[in-house]
Amino acid sequence: MCETPSSQTASTAGTNPRPELTETEAQLLNTVTEILTKDQISLESLTPYTQRLTQPVVVSLLSSKTLTKLPNALISFFKWAQVNLPPPLTQSPLPLLSLLPSLLRRYKFADAKSLLVSFINSDRQHVLHSYLINPGGWNAGENGYKSLKPLLDISISAYVACGKPHLAAQVFSKMKKLRVRPNSLTCHTLINALVKHPSSHSILLANKVFVDMTNVLGVQPSTNTINVLIYGCCLENKIKDALEWVDKMEGFGCAPDNVTYNTILDALFKKGRLNEVRDLLSDMKNRGLVPNRTTYNILVGGYCKLGWIKDAVKVVELMTQNKSLPDVWTYNMLINGLCNTGRLEEAIRLKKEMENLKLLPDVVTYNTLINGYFEWGSSTEAFQLIDEMGEKGVKPNAVTNNIMIKWYCREGKIDEANRTVRIMEESGFSPDCVTYNTLINACCKAGKMDEAFTMMDKMGRKRLKMDTVTLNTILHTLCGEKKFDEAYNLLNSASKRGYYLDEVTYGTLMTGYFKDEKADIALKLWDEMRGKQIIPSIVTYNIIIRGLSHSGKTDQAIDRLNELLESGIIPDETTYNTIIHGYCREGQVEKAFQFHNKMVENSFKPDVFTCNILLSALCGSGMLEKALKFFRSWILKGKVVDAVTYNTLISSLCKEGRLEDAFDLLSEMEEKRLGPDHYTYRLIHTALIGAGRLEEAEEFMSKLVETGKLQDHSLQPNKDPSVVASKTPGDIDSSSFSYSEQIRELCSQGRYKDAMQIFEEQKGVSIDKSAYMIFMNGLIKRRKSISKADD
């Protein structure tokens, strides 16, 4: 291992803090000591000796046994020396290292930390750090390395305070090697800083520190320390690990508290795992813990994010009953929930209710309402609220500006968005990651990738780290343009720089590679993702299963399904339908039915997609009679069918010349109000012509026109209007995953207007069934709520 310049400095310059002095230096030492021991210290009287104060003299002064009883005098001299002595002396850590033991022995911890922080901030070469992790040359403590404990303890705290927890961790590692036990507060401070540091490696390092402190150094952890590790698990979406910590705490002599449960509850709500929320609340109650205001607020916020406003209101009522009155935060979450579902009038009423209760709306309240009006209402009313903020003395913040920038970008007013950024900077607000992510997303949508990358560079110059939102936005656009090499290089460079990569990052690239028929690379990415312990959700499993099935590797898709089941994740209809469709694509219809039957035994509830996949496969394989039999049994079981179901059968009947049977199904469609559509009519019209029944074909068309079922549309062959509707999960292209996820995420936030905009912009691109159903149900609920409000 090569030595760094700073480590060389430490090893070569390392000397005893109290070196041997010449006779002249010894006399000067006595003179300065006399000045510093006077009742009234005059630092100006030291000026004549400035040129003669060498490092040995300064080090001897600061470590003098005579002056150690006068820590304030030593601090005054050290600060004077930092200003008046030449740089070689002031840049060396030896004077500070000579002073600190005296301060720590006198319990001057705040002063010691302040001096350390000041030195560390100017120590760009990390020379002090090298001395601390190589203490052999300069440590002259009477008790050997054990005398270093207070110094190393407070050094860890100082490096953390300077935002350098990784350097602090190296000091901790040195303490471990020396078997110098840090105090529990030091360990907690370090672990807390590592978990909250924006790097994917930091949380792993925090867990290593915990293992070393408990197993190697025997430091007793506190509940607070373990709570921090639980928070780290939740940050990385490792909720299973977080839950395991709750049970392991007792082994460390700790007990879970409200913070423990609140941290995990918040993470569970973010993932929509409501069953586990209930179980956790039950466990909390069994341990004798009473929900506090934070617990209630997490429940309110969680239900609001899911759009379950009634449940959120019930929690508020429960709060009041338990004498835990709602606060501004509680009201802000309710207002946010109402705004997310477009219930703006109710949100405004809630704001007035706050004011009546003497709970003054804050900048969060206004930002939520402003964003709501931009999303659902009128931009005029949004700008009126911005004016009202000024009148009420509520100052806009960076979020207010980001909301405006987002609206301008969405409206295509990029120049206005950039102007708002300039105004934002002039007002003293620095654009943050959200600002740049919004602008980058707008550039990507406009196809201006050069500008998007320029924005990324600008973020870097401003020391704003690219986050997963930035990364995934760029990756999605690059994959859409089939620039896979650039996308892969971006992923690797982000990983090497310590940025968080999540399952969406890998899912985006895997979808792109599968679409480009590069299944091997997609599978390599899957292995890479698992190797980094990024736990895939059902969405990502569906990507790999869909990709394998579409690539003719359905048996491999089954392996992933088994893996999914073993990990405790519940497959959804998309998972099963994708595999069924994969077998059908491969011509293995019998295998598809065997899989279908087996899954039904295991509680799988086939849906209309399942029916359409199997019917299409049977008809395509020339097994029309089996298809009709399957269809009739499906109907007898009272299961749902749609226009695609009938069109599939009618198409096959027409091809085989069984027009009377086709007409019977046409009548059924009409009775069930499932159409027919232009595609159905075209099938029958074409079949009549093909059978030479020209008069019937003309009469059929005339009747349709007369009844208004066909106006000015031609029955000539055209693009099948039911293609998008009839696509199964296995047909959905790579773009569909991203759009499905965007729509699902927006709907979970109640932002149906944004979801509608994406849906309309991407005509011809399918979204998966679950996203579509969530979207439709949300629109229906919103329409009902608006209707009730109008009533």
PDB file of N, CA, C and O in Angstrom, residues 572 574 607-609 642 644 721 724-727 729 732 736-737 739-745 747-748 752 755-756 758-760 762 765-781:
ATOM      1  N   ASP A 572     -48.517 -11.194  -8.480  1.00  0.00           N
ATOM      2  CA  ASP A 572     -49.820 -10.632  -8.853  1.00  0.00           C
ATOM      3  C   ASP A 572     -50.267 -11.216 -10.192  1.00  0.00           C
ATOM      4  O   ASP A 572     -49.603 -12.088 -10.762  1.00  0.00           O
ATOM      5  N   THR A 574     -50.250  -9.977 -13.070  1.00  0.00           N
ATOM      6  CA  THR A 574     -49.295  -9.725 -14.150  1.00  0.00           C
ATOM      7  C   THR A 574     -48.236 -10.812 -14.200  1.00  0.00           C
ATOM      8  O   THR A 574     -47.847 -11.271 -15.276  1.00  0.00           O
ATOM      9  N   ASP A 607     -57.952 -13.557 -14.479  1.00  0.00           N
ATOM     10  CA  ASP A 607     -58.793 -12.421 -14.850  1.00  0.00           C
ATOM     11  C   ASP A 607     -59.051 -12.438 -16.358  1.00  0.00           C
ATOM     12  O   ASP A 607     -58.712 -13.391 -17.049  1.00  0.00           O
ATOM     13  N   VAL A 608     -59.624 -11.365 -16.848  1.00  0.00           N
ATOM     14  CA  VAL A 608     -59.970 -11.305 -18.263  1.00  0.00           C
ATOM     15  C   VAL A 608     -58.728 -11.374 -19.150  1.00  0.00           C
ATOM     16  O   VAL A 608     -58.774 -11.912 -20.261  1.00  0.00           O
ATOM     17  N   PHE A 609     -57.594 -10.854 -18.644  1.00  0.00           N
ATOM     18  CA  PHE A 609     -56.349 -10.963 -19.402  1.00  0.00           C
ATOM     19  C   PHE A 609     -55.980 -12.433 -19.583  1.00  0.00           C
ATOM     20  O   PHE A 609     -55.570 -12.859 -20.667  1.00  0.00           O
ATOM     21  N   ASP A 642     -64.550  -9.339 -21.981  1.00  0.00           N
ATOM     22  CA  ASP A 642     -64.628  -8.000 -22.573  1.00  0.00           C
ATOM     23  C   ASP A 642     -64.729  -8.108 -24.092  1.00  0.00           C
ATOM     24  O   ASP A 642     -64.876  -9.207 -24.646  1.00  0.00           O
ATOM     25  N   VAL A 644     -62.489  -7.732 -26.292  1.00  0.00           N
ATOM     26  CA  VAL A 644     -61.366  -8.471 -26.872  1.00  0.00           C
ATOM     27  C   VAL A 644     -61.662  -9.969 -26.859  1.00  0.00           C
ATOM     28  O   VAL A 644     -61.336 -10.689 -27.816  1.00  0.00           O
ATOM     29  N   PRO A 721     -58.151  -1.181 -33.752  1.00  0.00           N
ATOM     30  CA  PRO A 721     -58.298  -0.262 -32.627  1.00  0.00           C
ATOM     31  C   PRO A 721     -58.269  -0.953 -31.283  1.00  0.00           C
ATOM     32  O   PRO A 721     -58.193  -0.311 -30.257  1.00  0.00           O
ATOM     33  N   VAL A 724     -54.181  -2.153 -28.572  1.00  0.00           N
ATOM     34  CA  VAL A 724     -53.630  -1.713 -27.288  1.00  0.00           C
ATOM     35  C   VAL A 724     -54.404  -2.320 -26.140  1.00  0.00           C
ATOM     36  O   VAL A 724     -53.841  -2.802 -25.161  1.00  0.00           O
ATOM     37  N   ALA A 725     -55.738  -2.340 -26.265  1.00  0.00           N
ATOM     38  CA  ALA A 725     -56.564  -2.865 -25.181  1.00  0.00           C
ATOM     39  C   ALA A 725     -56.346  -4.345 -24.978  1.00  0.00           C
ATOM     40  O   ALA A 725     -56.461  -4.857 -23.875  1.00  0.00           O
ATOM     41  N   SER A 726     -56.042  -5.056 -26.091  1.00  0.00           N
ATOM     42  CA  SER A 726     -55.938  -6.510 -25.991  1.00  0.00           C
ATOM     43  C   SER A 726     -54.545  -6.987 -25.652  1.00  0.00           C
ATOM     44  O   SER A 726     -54.330  -8.166 -25.488  1.00  0.00           O
ATOM     45  N   LYS A 727     -53.610  -6.082 -25.594  1.00  0.00           N
ATOM     46  CA  LYS A 727     -52.252  -6.510 -25.287  1.00  0.00           C
ATOM     47  C   LYS A 727     -52.185  -7.118 -23.895  1.00  0.00           C
ATOM     48  O   LYS A 727     -52.756  -6.593 -22.966  1.00  0.00           O
ATOM     49  N   PRO A 729     -49.754  -8.606 -20.631  1.00  0.00           N
ATOM     50  CA  PRO A 729     -48.517  -8.133 -20.015  1.00  0.00           C
ATOM     51  C   PRO A 729     -47.272  -8.560 -20.762  1.00  0.00           C
ATOM     52  O   PRO A 729     -46.279  -7.866 -20.740  1.00  0.00           O
ATOM     53  N   ILE A 732     -46.353  -6.036 -23.606  1.00  0.00           N
ATOM     54  CA  ILE A 732     -46.053  -4.638 -23.298  1.00  0.00           C
ATOM     55  C   ILE A 732     -44.579  -4.376 -23.510  1.00  0.00           C
ATOM     56  O   ILE A 732     -43.727  -5.095 -22.997  1.00  0.00           O
ATOM     57  N   SER A 736     -43.490   0.597 -21.552  1.00  0.00           N
ATOM     58  CA  SER A 736     -44.678   0.447 -20.726  1.00  0.00           C
ATOM     59  C   SER A 736     -44.338   0.332 -19.253  1.00  0.00           C
ATOM     60  O   SER A 736     -45.087   0.790 -18.402  1.00  0.00           O
ATOM     61  N   PHE A 737     -43.200  -0.280 -18.926  1.00  0.00           N
ATOM     62  CA  PHE A 737     -42.837  -0.405 -17.510  1.00  0.00           C
ATOM     63  C   PHE A 737     -42.677   0.969 -16.873  1.00  0.00           C
ATOM     64  O   PHE A 737     -43.233   1.246 -15.815  1.00  0.00           O
ATOM     65  N   TYR A 739     -43.805   3.898 -17.922  1.00  0.00           N
ATOM     66  CA  TYR A 739     -45.047   4.656 -17.861  1.00  0.00           C
ATOM     67  C   TYR A 739     -45.998   4.063 -16.828  1.00  0.00           C
ATOM     68  O   TYR A 739     -46.688   4.795 -16.120  1.00  0.00           O
ATOM     69  N   SER A 740     -46.023   2.729 -16.741  1.00  0.00           N
ATOM     70  CA  SER A 740     -46.876   2.086 -15.731  1.00  0.00           C
ATOM     71  C   SER A 740     -46.452   2.513 -14.337  1.00  0.00           C
ATOM     72  O   SER A 740     -47.276   2.837 -13.483  1.00  0.00           O
ATOM     73  N   GLU A 741     -45.120   2.513 -14.112  1.00  0.00           N
ATOM     74  CA  GLU A 741     -44.617   2.890 -12.790  1.00  0.00           C
ATOM     75  C   GLU A 741     -44.904   4.360 -12.484  1.00  0.00           C
ATOM     76  O   GLU A 741     -45.277   4.721 -11.366  1.00  0.00           O
ATOM     77  N   GLN A 742     -44.737   5.223 -13.496  1.00  0.00           N
ATOM     78  CA  GLN A 742     -45.037   6.643 -13.282  1.00  0.00           C
ATOM     79  C   GLN A 742     -46.507   6.834 -12.938  1.00  0.00           C
ATOM     80  O   GLN A 742     -46.845   7.567 -12.002  1.00  0.00           O
ATOM     81  N   ILE A 743     -47.385   6.167 -13.684  1.00  0.00           N
ATOM     82  CA  ILE A 743     -48.824   6.311 -13.437  1.00  0.00           C
ATOM     83  C   ILE A 743     -49.187   5.748 -12.072  1.00  0.00           C
ATOM     84  O   ILE A 743     -49.932   6.358 -11.308  1.00  0.00           O
ATOM     85  N   ARG A 744     -48.613   4.578 -11.733  1.00  0.00           N
ATOM     86  CA  ARG A 744     -48.908   3.975 -10.426  1.00  0.00           C
ATOM     87  C   ARG A 744     -48.448   4.890  -9.294  1.00  0.00           C
ATOM     88  O   ARG A 744     -49.141   5.081  -8.300  1.00  0.00           O
ATOM     89  N   GLU A 745     -47.235   5.468  -9.434  1.00  0.00           N
ATOM     90  CA  GLU A 745     -46.704   6.343  -8.389  1.00  0.00           C
ATOM     91  C   GLU A 745     -47.534   7.612  -8.243  1.00  0.00           C
ATOM     92  O   GLU A 745     -47.868   8.042  -7.139  1.00  0.00           O
ATOM     93  N   CYS A 747     -50.661   8.023  -9.051  1.00  0.00           N
ATOM     94  CA  CYS A 747     -51.973   7.673  -8.490  1.00  0.00           C
ATOM     95  C   CYS A 747     -51.882   7.448  -6.987  1.00  0.00           C
ATOM     96  O   CYS A 747     -52.787   7.812  -6.242  1.00  0.00           O
ATOM     97  N   SER A 748     -50.763   6.846  -6.524  1.00  0.00           N
ATOM     98  CA  SER A 748     -50.608   6.615  -5.086  1.00  0.00           C
ATOM     99  C   SER A 748     -50.531   7.931  -4.338  1.00  0.00           C
ATOM    100  O   SER A 748     -50.861   8.017  -3.159  1.00  0.00           O
ATOM    101  N   TYR A 752     -53.841  12.466 -10.105  1.00  0.00           N
ATOM    102  CA  TYR A 752     -54.451  11.844 -11.276  1.00  0.00           C
ATOM    103  C   TYR A 752     -54.357  12.727 -12.514  1.00  0.00           C
ATOM    104  O   TYR A 752     -54.361  12.231 -13.637  1.00  0.00           O
ATOM    105  N   ALA A 755     -51.149  11.905 -14.017  1.00  0.00           N
ATOM    106  CA  ALA A 755     -51.259  10.566 -14.598  1.00  0.00           C
ATOM    107  C   ALA A 755     -51.997  10.620 -15.927  1.00  0.00           C
ATOM    108  O   ALA A 755     -51.618   9.961 -16.902  1.00  0.00           O
ATOM    109  N   MET A 756     -53.080  11.410 -15.977  1.00  0.00           N
ATOM    110  CA  MET A 756     -53.848  11.563 -17.216  1.00  0.00           C
ATOM    111  C   MET A 756     -52.991  12.175 -18.316  1.00  0.00           C
ATOM    112  O   MET A 756     -53.058  11.764 -19.478  1.00  0.00           O
ATOM    113  N   ILE A 758     -49.711  11.959 -18.691  1.00  0.00           N
ATOM    114  CA  ILE A 758     -48.789  10.930 -19.186  1.00  0.00           C
ATOM    115  C   ILE A 758     -49.534   9.930 -20.057  1.00  0.00           C
ATOM    116  O   ILE A 758     -49.072   9.537 -21.126  1.00  0.00           O
ATOM    117  N   PHE A 759     -50.739   9.535 -19.613  1.00  0.00           N
ATOM    118  CA  PHE A 759     -51.552   8.561 -20.341  1.00  0.00           C
ATOM    119  C   PHE A 759     -51.878   9.071 -21.742  1.00  0.00           C
ATOM    120  O   PHE A 759     -51.810   8.337 -22.726  1.00  0.00           O
ATOM    121  N   GLU A 760     -52.235  10.371 -21.812  1.00  0.00           N
ATOM    122  CA  GLU A 760     -52.618  10.939 -23.110  1.00  0.00           C
ATOM    123  C   GLU A 760     -51.406  11.173 -24.009  1.00  0.00           C
ATOM    124  O   GLU A 760     -51.482  11.016 -25.219  1.00  0.00           O
ATOM    125  N   GLN A 762     -48.748   9.378 -24.165  1.00  0.00           N
ATOM    126  CA  GLN A 762     -48.146   8.130 -24.620  1.00  0.00           C
ATOM    127  C   GLN A 762     -49.153   7.205 -25.299  1.00  0.00           C
ATOM    128  O   GLN A 762     -49.195   6.008 -25.040  1.00  0.00           O
ATOM    129  N   VAL A 765     -48.782   3.302 -26.349  1.00  0.00           N
ATOM    130  CA  VAL A 765     -47.910   2.565 -25.439  1.00  0.00           C
ATOM    131  C   VAL A 765     -48.775   1.995 -24.329  1.00  0.00           C
ATOM    132  O   VAL A 765     -49.501   2.727 -23.667  1.00  0.00           O
ATOM    133  N   SER A 766     -48.707   0.685 -24.133  1.00  0.00           N
ATOM    134  CA  SER A 766     -49.566   0.043 -23.140  1.00  0.00           C
ATOM    135  C   SER A 766     -49.072   0.318 -21.736  1.00  0.00           C
ATOM    136  O   SER A 766     -47.899   0.531 -21.511  1.00  0.00           O
ATOM    137  N   ILE A 767     -50.010   0.280 -20.778  1.00  0.00           N
ATOM    138  CA  ILE A 767     -49.630   0.231 -19.373  1.00  0.00           C
ATOM    139  C   ILE A 767     -50.195  -1.067 -18.826  1.00  0.00           C
ATOM    140  O   ILE A 767     -51.162  -1.599 -19.364  1.00  0.00           O
ATOM    141  N   ASP A 768     -49.536  -1.604 -17.782  1.00  0.00           N
ATOM    142  CA  ASP A 768     -50.003  -2.903 -17.306  1.00  0.00           C
ATOM    143  C   ASP A 768     -51.341  -2.781 -16.605  1.00  0.00           C
ATOM    144  O   ASP A 768     -51.775  -1.708 -16.227  1.00  0.00           O
ATOM    145  N   LYS A 769     -51.979  -3.941 -16.431  1.00  0.00           N
ATOM    146  CA  LYS A 769     -53.358  -3.967 -15.949  1.00  0.00           C
ATOM    147  C   LYS A 769     -53.519  -3.308 -14.587  1.00  0.00           C
ATOM    148  O   LYS A 769     -54.441  -2.532 -14.367  1.00  0.00           O
ATOM    149  N   SER A 770     -52.604  -3.632 -13.656  1.00  0.00           N
ATOM    150  CA  SER A 770     -52.778  -3.111 -12.299  1.00  0.00           C
ATOM    151  C   SER A 770     -52.685  -1.592 -12.286  1.00  0.00           C
ATOM    152  O   SER A 770     -53.463  -0.924 -11.607  1.00  0.00           O
ATOM    153  N   ALA A 771     -51.731  -1.028 -13.071  1.00  0.00           N
ATOM    154  CA  ALA A 771     -51.615   0.429 -13.136  1.00  0.00           C
ATOM    155  C   ALA A 771     -52.873   1.034 -13.754  1.00  0.00           C
ATOM    156  O   ALA A 771     -53.382   2.070 -13.308  1.00  0.00           O
ATOM    157  N   TYR A 772     -53.362   0.382 -14.805  1.00  0.00           N
ATOM    158  CA  TYR A 772     -54.565   0.883 -15.481  1.00  0.00           C
ATOM    159  C   TYR A 772     -55.761   0.889 -14.527  1.00  0.00           C
ATOM    160  O   TYR A 772     -56.528   1.856 -14.467  1.00  0.00           O
ATOM    161  N   MET A 773     -55.928  -0.201 -13.752  1.00  0.00           N
ATOM    162  CA  MET A 773     -57.066  -0.292 -12.831  1.00  0.00           C
ATOM    163  C   MET A 773     -56.961   0.743 -11.725  1.00  0.00           C
ATOM    164  O   MET A 773     -57.952   1.377 -11.343  1.00  0.00           O
ATOM    165  N   ILE A 774     -55.737   0.922 -11.187  1.00  0.00           N
ATOM    166  CA  ILE A 774     -55.537   1.942 -10.147  1.00  0.00           C
ATOM    167  C   ILE A 774     -55.908   3.314 -10.695  1.00  0.00           C
ATOM    168  O   ILE A 774     -56.572   4.122 -10.050  1.00  0.00           O
ATOM    169  N   PHE A 775     -55.482   3.558 -11.937  1.00  0.00           N
ATOM    170  CA  PHE A 775     -55.733   4.838 -12.593  1.00  0.00           C
ATOM    171  C   PHE A 775     -57.231   5.059 -12.782  1.00  0.00           C
ATOM    172  O   PHE A 775     -57.778   6.113 -12.437  1.00  0.00           O
ATOM    173  N   MET A 776     -57.910   4.068 -13.335  1.00  0.00           N
ATOM    174  CA  MET A 776     -59.357   4.189 -13.579  1.00  0.00           C
ATOM    175  C   MET A 776     -60.143   4.370 -12.278  1.00  0.00           C
ATOM    176  O   MET A 776     -61.014   5.233 -12.165  1.00  0.00           O
ATOM    177  N   ASN A 777     -59.812   3.552 -11.266  1.00  0.00           N
ATOM    178  CA  ASN A 777     -60.506   3.663  -9.980  1.00  0.00           C
ATOM    179  C   ASN A 777     -60.299   5.030  -9.353  1.00  0.00           C
ATOM    180  O   ASN A 777     -61.208   5.610  -8.770  1.00  0.00           O
ATOM    181  N   GLY A 778     -59.075   5.535  -9.495  1.00  0.00           N
ATOM    182  CA  GLY A 778     -58.777   6.855  -8.947  1.00  0.00           C
ATOM    183  C   GLY A 778     -59.589   7.949  -9.616  1.00  0.00           C
ATOM    184  O   GLY A 778     -60.115   8.847  -8.953  1.00  0.00           O
ATOM    185  N   LEU A 779     -59.684   7.874 -10.939  1.00  0.00           N
ATOM    186  CA  LEU A 779     -60.459   8.880 -11.669  1.00  0.00           C
ATOM    187  C   LEU A 779     -61.930   8.834 -11.276  1.00  0.00           C
ATOM    188  O   LEU A 779     -62.588   9.864 -11.119  1.00  0.00           O
ATOM    189  N   ILE A 780     -62.436   7.596 -11.095  1.00  0.00           N
ATOM    190  CA  ILE A 780     -63.850   7.445 -10.692  1.00  0.00           C
ATOM    191  C   ILE A 780     -64.069   8.043  -9.312  1.00  0.00           C
ATOM    192  O   ILE A 780     -65.026   8.789  -9.077  1.00  0.00           O
ATOM    193  N   LYS A 781     -63.148   7.719  -8.375  1.00  0.00           N
ATOM    194  CA  LYS A 781     -63.274   8.268  -7.016  1.00  0.00           C
ATOM    195  C   LYS A 781     -63.218   9.788  -7.031  1.00  0.00           C
ATOM    196  O   LYS A 781     -63.965  10.473  -6.348  1.00  0.00           O
TER     197      LYS A 781
END
